Short mmCIF file of C-alpha atoms (C1' of nucleotides) in Angstrom, two decimals:
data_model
loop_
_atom_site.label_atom_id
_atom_site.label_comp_id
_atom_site.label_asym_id
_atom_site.label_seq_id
_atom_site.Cartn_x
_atom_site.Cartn_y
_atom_site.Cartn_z
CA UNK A 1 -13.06 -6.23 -24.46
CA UNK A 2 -10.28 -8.90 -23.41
CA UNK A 3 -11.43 -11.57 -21.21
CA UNK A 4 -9.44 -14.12 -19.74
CA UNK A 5 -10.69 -17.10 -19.13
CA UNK A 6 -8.98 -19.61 -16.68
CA UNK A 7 -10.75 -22.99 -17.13
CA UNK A 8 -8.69 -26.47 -17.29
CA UNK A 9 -11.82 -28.90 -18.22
CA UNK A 10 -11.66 -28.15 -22.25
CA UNK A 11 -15.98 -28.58 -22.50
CA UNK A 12 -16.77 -25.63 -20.62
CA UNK A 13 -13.58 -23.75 -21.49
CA UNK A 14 -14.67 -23.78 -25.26
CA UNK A 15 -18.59 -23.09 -24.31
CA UNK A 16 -17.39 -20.35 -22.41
CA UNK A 17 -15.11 -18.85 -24.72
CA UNK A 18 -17.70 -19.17 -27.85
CA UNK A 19 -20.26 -17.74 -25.93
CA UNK A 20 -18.55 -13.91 -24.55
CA UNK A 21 -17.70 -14.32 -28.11
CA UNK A 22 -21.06 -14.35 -29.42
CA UNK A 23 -21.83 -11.26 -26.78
CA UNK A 24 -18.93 -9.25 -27.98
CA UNK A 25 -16.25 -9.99 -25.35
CA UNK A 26 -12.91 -11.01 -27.14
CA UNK A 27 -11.79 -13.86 -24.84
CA UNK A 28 -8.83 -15.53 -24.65
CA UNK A 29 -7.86 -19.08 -22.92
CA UNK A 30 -5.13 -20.55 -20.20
CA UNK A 31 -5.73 -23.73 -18.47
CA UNK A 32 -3.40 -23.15 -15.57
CA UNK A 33 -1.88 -21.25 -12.78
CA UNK A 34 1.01 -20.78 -14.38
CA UNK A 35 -0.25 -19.83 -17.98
CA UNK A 36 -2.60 -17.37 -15.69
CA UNK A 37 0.01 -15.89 -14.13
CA UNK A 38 1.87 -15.21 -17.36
CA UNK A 39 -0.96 -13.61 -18.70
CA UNK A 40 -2.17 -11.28 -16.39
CA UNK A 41 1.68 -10.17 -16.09
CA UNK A 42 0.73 -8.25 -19.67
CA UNK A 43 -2.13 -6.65 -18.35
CA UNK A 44 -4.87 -5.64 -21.03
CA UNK A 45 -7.51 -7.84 -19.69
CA UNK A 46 -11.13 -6.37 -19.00
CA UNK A 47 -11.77 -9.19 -16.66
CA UNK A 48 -10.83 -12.98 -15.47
CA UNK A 49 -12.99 -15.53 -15.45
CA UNK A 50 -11.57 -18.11 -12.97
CA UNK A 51 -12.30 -21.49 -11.85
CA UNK A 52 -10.99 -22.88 -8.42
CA UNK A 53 -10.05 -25.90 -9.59
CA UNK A 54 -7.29 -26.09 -11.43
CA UNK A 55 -4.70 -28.56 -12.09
CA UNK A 56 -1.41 -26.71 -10.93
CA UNK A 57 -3.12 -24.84 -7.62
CA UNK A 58 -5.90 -23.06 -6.16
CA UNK A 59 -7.61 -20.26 -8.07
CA UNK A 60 -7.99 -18.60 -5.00
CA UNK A 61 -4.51 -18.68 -4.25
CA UNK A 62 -3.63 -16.98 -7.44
CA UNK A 63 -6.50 -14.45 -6.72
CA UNK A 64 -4.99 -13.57 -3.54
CA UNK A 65 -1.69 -13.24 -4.66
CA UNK A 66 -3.24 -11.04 -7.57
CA UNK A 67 -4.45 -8.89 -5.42
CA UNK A 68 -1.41 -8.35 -3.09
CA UNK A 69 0.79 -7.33 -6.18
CA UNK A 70 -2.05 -4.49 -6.43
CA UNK A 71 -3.72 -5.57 -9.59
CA UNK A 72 -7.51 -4.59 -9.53
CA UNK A 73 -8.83 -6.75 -12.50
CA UNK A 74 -12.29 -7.34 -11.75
CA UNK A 75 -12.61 -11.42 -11.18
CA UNK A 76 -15.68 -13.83 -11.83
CA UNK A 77 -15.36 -17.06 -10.10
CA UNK A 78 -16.63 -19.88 -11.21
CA UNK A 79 -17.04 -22.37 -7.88
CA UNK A 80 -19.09 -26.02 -7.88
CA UNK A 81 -22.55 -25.35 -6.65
CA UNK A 82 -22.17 -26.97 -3.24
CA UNK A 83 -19.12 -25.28 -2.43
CA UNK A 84 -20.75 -22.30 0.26
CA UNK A 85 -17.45 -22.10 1.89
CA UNK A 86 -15.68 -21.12 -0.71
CA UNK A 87 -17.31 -18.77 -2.53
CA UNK A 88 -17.76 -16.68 0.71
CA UNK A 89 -13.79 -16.94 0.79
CA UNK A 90 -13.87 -16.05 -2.59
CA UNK A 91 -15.63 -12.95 -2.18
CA UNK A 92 -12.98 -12.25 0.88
CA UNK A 93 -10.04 -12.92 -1.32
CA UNK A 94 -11.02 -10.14 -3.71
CA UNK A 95 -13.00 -12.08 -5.99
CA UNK A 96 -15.93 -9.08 -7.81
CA UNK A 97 -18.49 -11.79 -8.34
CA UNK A 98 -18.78 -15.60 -8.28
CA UNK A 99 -21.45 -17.99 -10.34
CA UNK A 100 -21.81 -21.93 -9.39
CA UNK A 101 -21.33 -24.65 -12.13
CA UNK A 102 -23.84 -25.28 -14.13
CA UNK A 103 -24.69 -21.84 -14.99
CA UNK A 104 -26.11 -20.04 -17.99
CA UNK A 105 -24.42 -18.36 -20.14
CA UNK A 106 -26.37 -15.39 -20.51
CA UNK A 107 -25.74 -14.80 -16.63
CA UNK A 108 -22.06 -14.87 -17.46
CA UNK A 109 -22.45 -12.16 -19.59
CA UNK A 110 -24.50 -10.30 -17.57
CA UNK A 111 -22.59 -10.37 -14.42
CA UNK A 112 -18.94 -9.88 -16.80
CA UNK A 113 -20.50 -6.55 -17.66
CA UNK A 114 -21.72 -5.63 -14.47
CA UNK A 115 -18.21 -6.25 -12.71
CA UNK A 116 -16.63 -4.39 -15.37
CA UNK A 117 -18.70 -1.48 -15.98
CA UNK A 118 -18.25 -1.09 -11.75
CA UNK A 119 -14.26 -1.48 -11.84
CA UNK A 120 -14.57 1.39 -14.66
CA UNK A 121 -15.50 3.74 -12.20
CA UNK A 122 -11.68 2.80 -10.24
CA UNK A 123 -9.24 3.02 -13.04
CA UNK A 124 -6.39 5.22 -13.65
CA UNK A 125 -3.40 4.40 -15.81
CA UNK A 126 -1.01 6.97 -14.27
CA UNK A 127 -0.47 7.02 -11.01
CA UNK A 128 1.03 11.10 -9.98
CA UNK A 129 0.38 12.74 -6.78
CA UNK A 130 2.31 15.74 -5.34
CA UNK A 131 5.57 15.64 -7.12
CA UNK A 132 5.41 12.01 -7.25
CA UNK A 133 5.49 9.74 -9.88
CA UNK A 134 4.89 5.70 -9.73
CA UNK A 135 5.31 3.19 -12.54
CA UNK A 136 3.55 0.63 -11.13
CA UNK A 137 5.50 -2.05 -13.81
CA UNK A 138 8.88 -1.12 -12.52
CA UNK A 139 7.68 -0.72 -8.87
CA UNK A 140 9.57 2.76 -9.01
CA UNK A 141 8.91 5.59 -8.39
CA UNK A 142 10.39 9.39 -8.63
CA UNK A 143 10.45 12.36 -6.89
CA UNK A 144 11.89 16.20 -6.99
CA UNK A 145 14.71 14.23 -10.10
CA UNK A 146 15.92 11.64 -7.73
CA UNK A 147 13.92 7.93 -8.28
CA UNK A 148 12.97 6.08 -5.81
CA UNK A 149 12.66 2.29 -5.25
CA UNK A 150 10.42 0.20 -3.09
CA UNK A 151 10.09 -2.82 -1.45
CA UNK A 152 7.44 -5.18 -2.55
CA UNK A 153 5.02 -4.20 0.52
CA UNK A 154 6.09 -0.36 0.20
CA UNK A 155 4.56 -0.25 -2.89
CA UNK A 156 1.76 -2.06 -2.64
CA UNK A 157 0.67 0.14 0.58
CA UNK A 158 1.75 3.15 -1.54
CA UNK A 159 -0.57 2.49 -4.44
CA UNK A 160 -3.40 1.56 -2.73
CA UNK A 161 -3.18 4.98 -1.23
CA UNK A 162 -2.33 7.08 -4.43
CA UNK A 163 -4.96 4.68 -6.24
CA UNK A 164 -7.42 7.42 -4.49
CA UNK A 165 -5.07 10.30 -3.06
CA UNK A 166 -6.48 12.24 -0.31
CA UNK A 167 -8.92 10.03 0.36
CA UNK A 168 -8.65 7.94 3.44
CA UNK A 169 -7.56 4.11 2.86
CA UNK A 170 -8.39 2.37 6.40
CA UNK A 171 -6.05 -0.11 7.98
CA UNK A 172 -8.72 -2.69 6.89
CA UNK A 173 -8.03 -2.53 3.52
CA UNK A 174 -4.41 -2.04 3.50
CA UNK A 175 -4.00 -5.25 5.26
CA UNK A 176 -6.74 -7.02 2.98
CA UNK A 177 -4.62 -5.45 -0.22
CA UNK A 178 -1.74 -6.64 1.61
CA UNK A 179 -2.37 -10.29 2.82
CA UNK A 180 -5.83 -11.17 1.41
CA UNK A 181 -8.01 -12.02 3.02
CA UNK A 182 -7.33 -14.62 5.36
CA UNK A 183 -6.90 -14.17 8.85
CA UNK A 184 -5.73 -10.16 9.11
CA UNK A 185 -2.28 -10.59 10.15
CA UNK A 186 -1.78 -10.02 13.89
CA UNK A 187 0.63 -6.77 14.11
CA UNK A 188 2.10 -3.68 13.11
CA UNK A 189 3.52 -4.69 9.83
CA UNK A 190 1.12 -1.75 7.84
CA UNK A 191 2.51 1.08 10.19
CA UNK A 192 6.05 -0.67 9.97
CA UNK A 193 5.33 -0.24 6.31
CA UNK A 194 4.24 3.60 6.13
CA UNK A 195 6.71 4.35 8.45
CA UNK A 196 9.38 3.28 5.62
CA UNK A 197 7.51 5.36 3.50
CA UNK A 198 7.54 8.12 5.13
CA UNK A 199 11.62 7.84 5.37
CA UNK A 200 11.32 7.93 1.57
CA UNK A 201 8.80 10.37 1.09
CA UNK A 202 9.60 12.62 3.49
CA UNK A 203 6.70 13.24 6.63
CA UNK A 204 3.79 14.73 5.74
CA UNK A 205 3.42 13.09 2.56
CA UNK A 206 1.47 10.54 4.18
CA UNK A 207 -1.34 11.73 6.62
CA UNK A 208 -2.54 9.12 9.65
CA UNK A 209 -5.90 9.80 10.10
CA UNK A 210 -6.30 8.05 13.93
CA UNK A 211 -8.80 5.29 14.46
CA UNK A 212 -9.05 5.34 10.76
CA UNK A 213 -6.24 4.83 8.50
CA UNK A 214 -4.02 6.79 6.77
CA UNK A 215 -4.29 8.98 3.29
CA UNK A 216 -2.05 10.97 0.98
CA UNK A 217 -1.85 14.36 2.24
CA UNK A 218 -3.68 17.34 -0.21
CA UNK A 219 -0.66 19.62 -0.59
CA UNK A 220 2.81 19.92 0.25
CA UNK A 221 3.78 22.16 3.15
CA UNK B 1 -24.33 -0.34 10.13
CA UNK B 2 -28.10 -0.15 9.51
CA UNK B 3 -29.82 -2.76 6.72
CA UNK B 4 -33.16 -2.98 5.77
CA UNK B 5 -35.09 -6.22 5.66
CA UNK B 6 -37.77 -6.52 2.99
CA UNK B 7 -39.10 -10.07 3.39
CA UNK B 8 -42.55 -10.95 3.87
CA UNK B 9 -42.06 -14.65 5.26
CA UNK B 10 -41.64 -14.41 9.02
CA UNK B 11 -39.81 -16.96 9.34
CA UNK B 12 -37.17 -16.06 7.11
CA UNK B 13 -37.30 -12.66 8.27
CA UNK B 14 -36.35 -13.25 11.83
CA UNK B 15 -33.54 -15.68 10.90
CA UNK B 16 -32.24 -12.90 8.49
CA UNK B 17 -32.45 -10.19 11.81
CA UNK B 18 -30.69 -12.47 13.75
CA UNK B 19 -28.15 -13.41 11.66
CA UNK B 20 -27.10 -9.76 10.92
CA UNK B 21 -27.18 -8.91 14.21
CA UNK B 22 -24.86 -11.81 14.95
CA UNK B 23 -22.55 -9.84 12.54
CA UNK B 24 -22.73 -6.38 13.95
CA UNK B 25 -25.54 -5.53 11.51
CA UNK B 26 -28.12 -3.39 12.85
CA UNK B 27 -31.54 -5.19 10.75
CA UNK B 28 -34.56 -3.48 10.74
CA UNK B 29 -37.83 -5.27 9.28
CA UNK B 30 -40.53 -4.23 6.62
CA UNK B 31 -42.46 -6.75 5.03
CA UNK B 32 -44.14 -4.96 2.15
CA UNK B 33 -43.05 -2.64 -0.62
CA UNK B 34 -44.97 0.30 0.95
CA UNK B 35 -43.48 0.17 4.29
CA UNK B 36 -39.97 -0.51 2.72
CA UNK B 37 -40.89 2.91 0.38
CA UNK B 38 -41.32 4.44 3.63
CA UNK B 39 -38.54 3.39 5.24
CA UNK B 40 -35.97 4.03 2.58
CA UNK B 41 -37.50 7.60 1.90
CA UNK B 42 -35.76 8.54 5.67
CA UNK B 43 -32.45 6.84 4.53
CA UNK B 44 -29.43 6.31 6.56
CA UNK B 45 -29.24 2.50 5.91
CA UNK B 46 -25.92 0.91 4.66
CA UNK B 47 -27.49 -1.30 2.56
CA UNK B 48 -31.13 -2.98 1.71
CA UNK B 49 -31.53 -7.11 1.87
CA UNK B 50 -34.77 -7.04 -0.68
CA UNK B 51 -36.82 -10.28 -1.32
CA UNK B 52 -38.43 -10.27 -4.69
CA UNK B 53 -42.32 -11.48 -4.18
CA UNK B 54 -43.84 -9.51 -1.75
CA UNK B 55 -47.45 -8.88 -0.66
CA UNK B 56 -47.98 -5.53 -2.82
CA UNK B 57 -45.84 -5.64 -5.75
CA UNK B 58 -42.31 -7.17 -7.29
CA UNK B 59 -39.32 -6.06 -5.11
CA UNK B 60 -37.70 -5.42 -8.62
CA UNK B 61 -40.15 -2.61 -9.33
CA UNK B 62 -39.66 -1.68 -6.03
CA UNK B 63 -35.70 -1.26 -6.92
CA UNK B 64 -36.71 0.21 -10.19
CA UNK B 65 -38.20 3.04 -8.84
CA UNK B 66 -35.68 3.28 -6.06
CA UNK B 67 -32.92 3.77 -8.89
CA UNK B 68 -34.99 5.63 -10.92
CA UNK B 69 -35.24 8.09 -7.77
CA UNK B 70 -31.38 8.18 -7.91
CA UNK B 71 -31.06 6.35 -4.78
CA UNK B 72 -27.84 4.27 -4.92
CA UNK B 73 -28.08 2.35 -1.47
CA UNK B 74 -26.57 -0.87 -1.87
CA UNK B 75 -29.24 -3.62 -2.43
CA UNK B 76 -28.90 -7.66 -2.20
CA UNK B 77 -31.50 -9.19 -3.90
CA UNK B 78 -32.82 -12.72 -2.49
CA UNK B 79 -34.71 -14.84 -5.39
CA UNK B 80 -35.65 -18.22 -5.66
CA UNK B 81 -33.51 -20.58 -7.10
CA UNK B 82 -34.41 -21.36 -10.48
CA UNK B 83 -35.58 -18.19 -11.52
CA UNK B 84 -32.31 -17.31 -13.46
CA UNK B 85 -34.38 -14.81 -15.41
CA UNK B 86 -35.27 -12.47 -12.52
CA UNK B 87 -31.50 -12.50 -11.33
CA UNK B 88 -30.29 -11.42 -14.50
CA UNK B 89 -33.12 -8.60 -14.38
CA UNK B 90 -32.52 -7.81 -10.83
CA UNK B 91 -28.79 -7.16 -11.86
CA UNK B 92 -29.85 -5.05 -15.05
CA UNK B 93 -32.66 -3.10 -12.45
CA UNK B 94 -30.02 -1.90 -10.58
CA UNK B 95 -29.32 -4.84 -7.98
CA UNK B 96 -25.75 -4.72 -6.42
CA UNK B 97 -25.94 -8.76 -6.25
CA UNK B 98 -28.45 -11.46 -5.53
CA UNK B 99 -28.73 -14.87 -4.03
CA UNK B 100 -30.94 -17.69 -4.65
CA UNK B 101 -32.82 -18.89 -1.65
CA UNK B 102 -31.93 -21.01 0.35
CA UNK B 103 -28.76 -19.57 1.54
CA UNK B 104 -26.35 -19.48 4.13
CA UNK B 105 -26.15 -17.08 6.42
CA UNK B 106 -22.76 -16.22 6.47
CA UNK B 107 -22.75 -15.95 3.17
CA UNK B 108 -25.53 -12.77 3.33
CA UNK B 109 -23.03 -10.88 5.26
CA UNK B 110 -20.05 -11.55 3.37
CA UNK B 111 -21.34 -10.51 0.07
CA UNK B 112 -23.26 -7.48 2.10
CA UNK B 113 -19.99 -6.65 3.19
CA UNK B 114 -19.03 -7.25 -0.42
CA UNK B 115 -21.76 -4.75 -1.63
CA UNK B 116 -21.33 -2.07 1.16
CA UNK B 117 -17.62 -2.09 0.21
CA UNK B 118 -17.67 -1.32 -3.10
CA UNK B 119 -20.86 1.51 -2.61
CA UNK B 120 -18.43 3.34 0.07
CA UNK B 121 -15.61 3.33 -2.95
CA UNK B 122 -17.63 5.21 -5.27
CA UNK B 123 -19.67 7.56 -2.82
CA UNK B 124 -17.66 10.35 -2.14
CA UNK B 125 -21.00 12.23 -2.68
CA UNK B 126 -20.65 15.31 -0.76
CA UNK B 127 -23.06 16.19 2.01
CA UNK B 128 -24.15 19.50 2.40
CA UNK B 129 -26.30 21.72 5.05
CA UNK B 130 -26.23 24.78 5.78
CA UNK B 131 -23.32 26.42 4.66
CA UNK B 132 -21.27 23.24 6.30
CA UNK B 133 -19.78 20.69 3.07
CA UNK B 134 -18.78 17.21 4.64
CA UNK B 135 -16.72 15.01 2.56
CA UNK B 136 -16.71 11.45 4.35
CA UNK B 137 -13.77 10.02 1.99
CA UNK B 138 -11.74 12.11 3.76
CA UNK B 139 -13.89 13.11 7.44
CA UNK B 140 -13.17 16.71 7.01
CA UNK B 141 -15.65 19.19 6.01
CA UNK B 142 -15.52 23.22 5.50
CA UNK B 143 -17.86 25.96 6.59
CA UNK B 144 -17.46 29.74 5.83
CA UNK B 145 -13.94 29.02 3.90
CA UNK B 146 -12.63 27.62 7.37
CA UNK B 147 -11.57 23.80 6.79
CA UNK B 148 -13.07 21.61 9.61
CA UNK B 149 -11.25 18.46 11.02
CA UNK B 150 -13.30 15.61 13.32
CA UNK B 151 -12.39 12.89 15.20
CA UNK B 152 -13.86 9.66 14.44
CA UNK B 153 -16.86 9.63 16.95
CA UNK B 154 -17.65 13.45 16.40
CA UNK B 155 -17.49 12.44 12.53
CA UNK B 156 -19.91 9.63 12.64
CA UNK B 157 -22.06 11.87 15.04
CA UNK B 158 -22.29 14.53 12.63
CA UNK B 159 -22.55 12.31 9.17
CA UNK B 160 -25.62 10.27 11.08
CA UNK B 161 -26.96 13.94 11.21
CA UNK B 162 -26.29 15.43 8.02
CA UNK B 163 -27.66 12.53 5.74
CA UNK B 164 -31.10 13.31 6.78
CA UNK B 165 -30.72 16.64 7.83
CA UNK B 166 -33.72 18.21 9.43
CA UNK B 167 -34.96 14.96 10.83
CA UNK B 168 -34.41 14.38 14.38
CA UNK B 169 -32.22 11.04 14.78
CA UNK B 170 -33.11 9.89 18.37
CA UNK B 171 -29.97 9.14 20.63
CA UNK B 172 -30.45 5.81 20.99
CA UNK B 173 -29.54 5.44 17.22
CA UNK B 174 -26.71 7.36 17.56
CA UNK B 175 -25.51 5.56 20.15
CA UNK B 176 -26.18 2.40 18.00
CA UNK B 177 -24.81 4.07 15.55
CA UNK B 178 -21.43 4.84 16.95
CA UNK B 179 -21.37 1.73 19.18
CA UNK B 180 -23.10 -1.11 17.50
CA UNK B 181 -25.75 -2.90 19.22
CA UNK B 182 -23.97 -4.69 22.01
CA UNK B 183 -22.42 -2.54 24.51
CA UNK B 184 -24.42 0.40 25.12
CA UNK B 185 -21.91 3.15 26.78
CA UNK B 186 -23.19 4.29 30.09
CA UNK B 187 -22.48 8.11 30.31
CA UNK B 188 -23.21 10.55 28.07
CA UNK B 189 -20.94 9.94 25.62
CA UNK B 190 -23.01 11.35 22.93
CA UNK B 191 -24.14 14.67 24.12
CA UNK B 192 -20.18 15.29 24.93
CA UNK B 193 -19.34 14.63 21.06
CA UNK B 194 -22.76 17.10 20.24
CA UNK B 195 -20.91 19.42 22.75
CA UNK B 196 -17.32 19.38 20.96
CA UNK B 197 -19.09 19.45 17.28
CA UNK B 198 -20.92 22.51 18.46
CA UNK B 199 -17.91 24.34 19.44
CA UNK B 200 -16.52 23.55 16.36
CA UNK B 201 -19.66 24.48 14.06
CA UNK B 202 -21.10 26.80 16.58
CA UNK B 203 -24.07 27.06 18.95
CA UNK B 204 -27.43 26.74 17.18
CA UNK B 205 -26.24 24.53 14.41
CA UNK B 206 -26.92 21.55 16.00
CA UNK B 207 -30.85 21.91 17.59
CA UNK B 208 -31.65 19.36 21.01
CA UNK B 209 -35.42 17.61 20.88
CA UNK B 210 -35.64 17.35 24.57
CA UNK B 211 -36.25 13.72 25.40
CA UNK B 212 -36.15 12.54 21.94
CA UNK B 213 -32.33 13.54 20.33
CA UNK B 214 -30.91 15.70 18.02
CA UNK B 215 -31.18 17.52 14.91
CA UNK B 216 -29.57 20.09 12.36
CA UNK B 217 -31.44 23.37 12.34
CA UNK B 218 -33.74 23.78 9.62
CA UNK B 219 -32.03 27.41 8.98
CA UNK B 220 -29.31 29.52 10.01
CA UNK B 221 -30.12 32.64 12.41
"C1'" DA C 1 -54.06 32.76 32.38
"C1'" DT C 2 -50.11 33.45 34.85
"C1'" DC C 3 -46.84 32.29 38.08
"C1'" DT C 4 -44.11 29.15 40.86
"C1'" DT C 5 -42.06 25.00 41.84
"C1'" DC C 6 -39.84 21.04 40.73
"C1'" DC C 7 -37.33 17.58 38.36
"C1'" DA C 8 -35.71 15.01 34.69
"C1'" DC C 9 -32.86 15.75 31.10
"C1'" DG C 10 -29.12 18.05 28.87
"C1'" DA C 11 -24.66 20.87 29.06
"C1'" DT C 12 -20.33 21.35 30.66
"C1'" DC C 13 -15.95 20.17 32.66
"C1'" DA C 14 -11.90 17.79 34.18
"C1'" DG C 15 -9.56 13.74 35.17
"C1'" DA C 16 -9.07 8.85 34.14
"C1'" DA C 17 -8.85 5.20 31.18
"C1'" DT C 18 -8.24 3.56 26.90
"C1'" DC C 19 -6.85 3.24 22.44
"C1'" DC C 20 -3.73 3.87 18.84
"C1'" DG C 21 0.22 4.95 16.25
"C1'" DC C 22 5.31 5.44 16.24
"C1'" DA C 23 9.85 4.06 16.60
"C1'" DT C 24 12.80 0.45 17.14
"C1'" DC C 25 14.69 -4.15 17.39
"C1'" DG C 26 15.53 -9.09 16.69
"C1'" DG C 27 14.68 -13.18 14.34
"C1'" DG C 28 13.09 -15.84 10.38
"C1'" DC C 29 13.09 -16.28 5.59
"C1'" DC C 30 14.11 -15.74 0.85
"C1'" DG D 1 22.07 -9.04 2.91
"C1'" DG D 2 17.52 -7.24 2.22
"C1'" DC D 3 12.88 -7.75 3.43
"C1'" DC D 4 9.15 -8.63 6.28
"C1'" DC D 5 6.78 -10.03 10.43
"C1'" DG D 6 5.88 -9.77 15.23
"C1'" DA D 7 6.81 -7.78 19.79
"C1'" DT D 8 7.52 -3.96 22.96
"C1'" DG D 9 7.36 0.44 25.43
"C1'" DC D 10 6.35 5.07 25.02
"C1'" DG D 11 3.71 9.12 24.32
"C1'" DG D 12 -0.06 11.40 22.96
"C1'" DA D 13 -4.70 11.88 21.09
"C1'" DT D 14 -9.21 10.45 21.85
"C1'" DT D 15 -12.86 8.89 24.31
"C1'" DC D 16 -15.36 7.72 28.47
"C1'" DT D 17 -16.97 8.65 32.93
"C1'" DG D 18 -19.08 10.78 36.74
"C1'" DA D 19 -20.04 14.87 39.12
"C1'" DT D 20 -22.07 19.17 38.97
"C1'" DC D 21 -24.56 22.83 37.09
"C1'" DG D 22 -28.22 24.78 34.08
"C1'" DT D 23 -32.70 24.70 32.00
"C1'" DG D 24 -37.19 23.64 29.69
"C1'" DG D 25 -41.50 22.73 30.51
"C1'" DA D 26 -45.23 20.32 32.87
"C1'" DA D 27 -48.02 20.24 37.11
"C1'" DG D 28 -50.20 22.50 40.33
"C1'" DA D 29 -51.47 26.64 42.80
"C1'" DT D 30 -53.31 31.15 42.66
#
DNA sequence: ATCTTCCACGATCAGAATCCGCATCGGGCC
DNA sequence: GGCCCGATGCGGATTCTGATCGTGGAAGAT
């Protein structure tokens, strides 16, 4: 399994990475933001292990905006003891686990498999629902012969809800997909953003369920 | 949403309740393994808050047998610091997370949040009674090939019901249940929402304890 | 025991109040 | 220009409320 760790102080970075290898994990290593970024672009990773610090930016930041392009990679932060505040934010931003410096390695392990044995239960490569199609790489999608593009919102509202279709995604977590988690944003902008979908998709393709949030409708009338 | 406290130290135990309740968490208290048996045996809580030394018996085997029983109720271990052994057991036992003591507060109801999350992801477990299948990932159930629809309040009226079905649930937790602590409504909110779920799943379906609350009927006439 | 009375609690209903989603627009920003 | 956020007013579904009516069952009488 392909681990990526994201760790800038080289010590703990190679401890790291010898030890998953030692438990079977294959990892591999980026010491920024940016190499980060590049990386989990490709896809193919198991799980991140990520450390807050880190010379170009925030982890958290890239966490966040990990999660608003709709990638689901379960994430292990790594966060200095002391630092309460941020590991709750952490957990808020999307993060599946955290684990304070120092830590043992045996417990990164352990928790690595635990995060991704649960995300196992979520995947799904292809994304089809009702006649539609999504490549989530392209952000396209296609319908009935004709394709379909989408905005970078549209799509990320659309996959969350074909991630699971028919079940009910509430507004919650569209906005927390959409925005992470700081500070739900203060509108409309999640109906604005269905309600462009539905243009596209034709009504009834998405179902409001009211009070609750909104899900892909079972069959086509 | 309901938690269970299992925490022996008083102290500790009413900060916990507080806290939660703070948050919109609905605590309730057990400080040994055979009350907490007891209690989790009726179900209906969102999630457990289990401390791992306790008067009669290791919350782990407690948790053991729990998961063992199939029971897959979110549970937040709370362990002592150093004892990096026990978390990596309490993971491997069936624990959704832990946290070493002493902690914040906020931080408990982030990463129960966190935990309660990711259990209503993979539940989708469908409730059953009576000839009546509820789905909650979607709040619609079916009865007699006839697909039922609910509104939010009748829906968490009739789910509080069906997940211990037989067992009265008294009105004031219903009312908790759809209100949260603070704020009790002042009408009879409840028995109108009993009314408009009986006229969808007809009379006799749902049975009235006079004085006490309500209950599905052990069997259909 | 049986019957009657009584009353607190529940059932029912309709109108009011509230909440919520939809459509739409303008401005800021990339 | 395209995209996204935030605001607004409208319309409708949902929920609450309070009044009234119905009823179970205990208390007391016979």
């Amino acid at each position: 399994m392909r681990i990526l760790i994201v760790e800038d102080d080289e010590t703990l970075a190679d401890g790291l990475s010898v030890g998953l290898r030692l438990q079977g994990f294959t990892p591999e290593l980026v010491t920024c933001c940016a190499d980060a970024r590049e990386a989990l672009a490709q896809g193919g990773f198991s799980a991140v292990v990520l450390d807050l610090m880190l010379p170009d930016g925030s982890g958290l930041d890239l966490l966040a905006a990990l999660r608003a392009g709709g990638d689901r990679v379960p994430v292990l932060l790594l966060t200095a003891l002391d630092q309460v505040r941020d590991r709750i934010g952490g957990l808020d931003a999307g993060a599946d686990d955290y684990l304070g410096k120092p830590f043992d390695l045996g417990e990164v392990s352990a928790r690595l498999r635990a995060i991704i044995r649960r995300a196992e239960g979520r995947a799904s490569a292809l994304l089809e629902w009702n006649g539609l199609r999504l490549d989530p790489s392209r952000m396209r999608g296609e319908m009935a012969g004709r394709e379909l593009r989408f905005s970078r919102r549209e799509f990320a509202v659309l996959r969350a809800l074909i991630e699971t279709p028919g079940v009910i995604v509430e507004k919650d977590r569209l906005e927390e997909r959409l925005y992470g988690w700081q500070e739900g944003v203060e509108s409309n902008a999640v109906e604005v953003h269905v309600h462009k979908l539905r243009a596209k998709l034709g009504a009834g393709f998405i179902e409001t369920v009211r009070g609750v949030g909104y899900r892909l409708a079972e069959a086509r009338p």
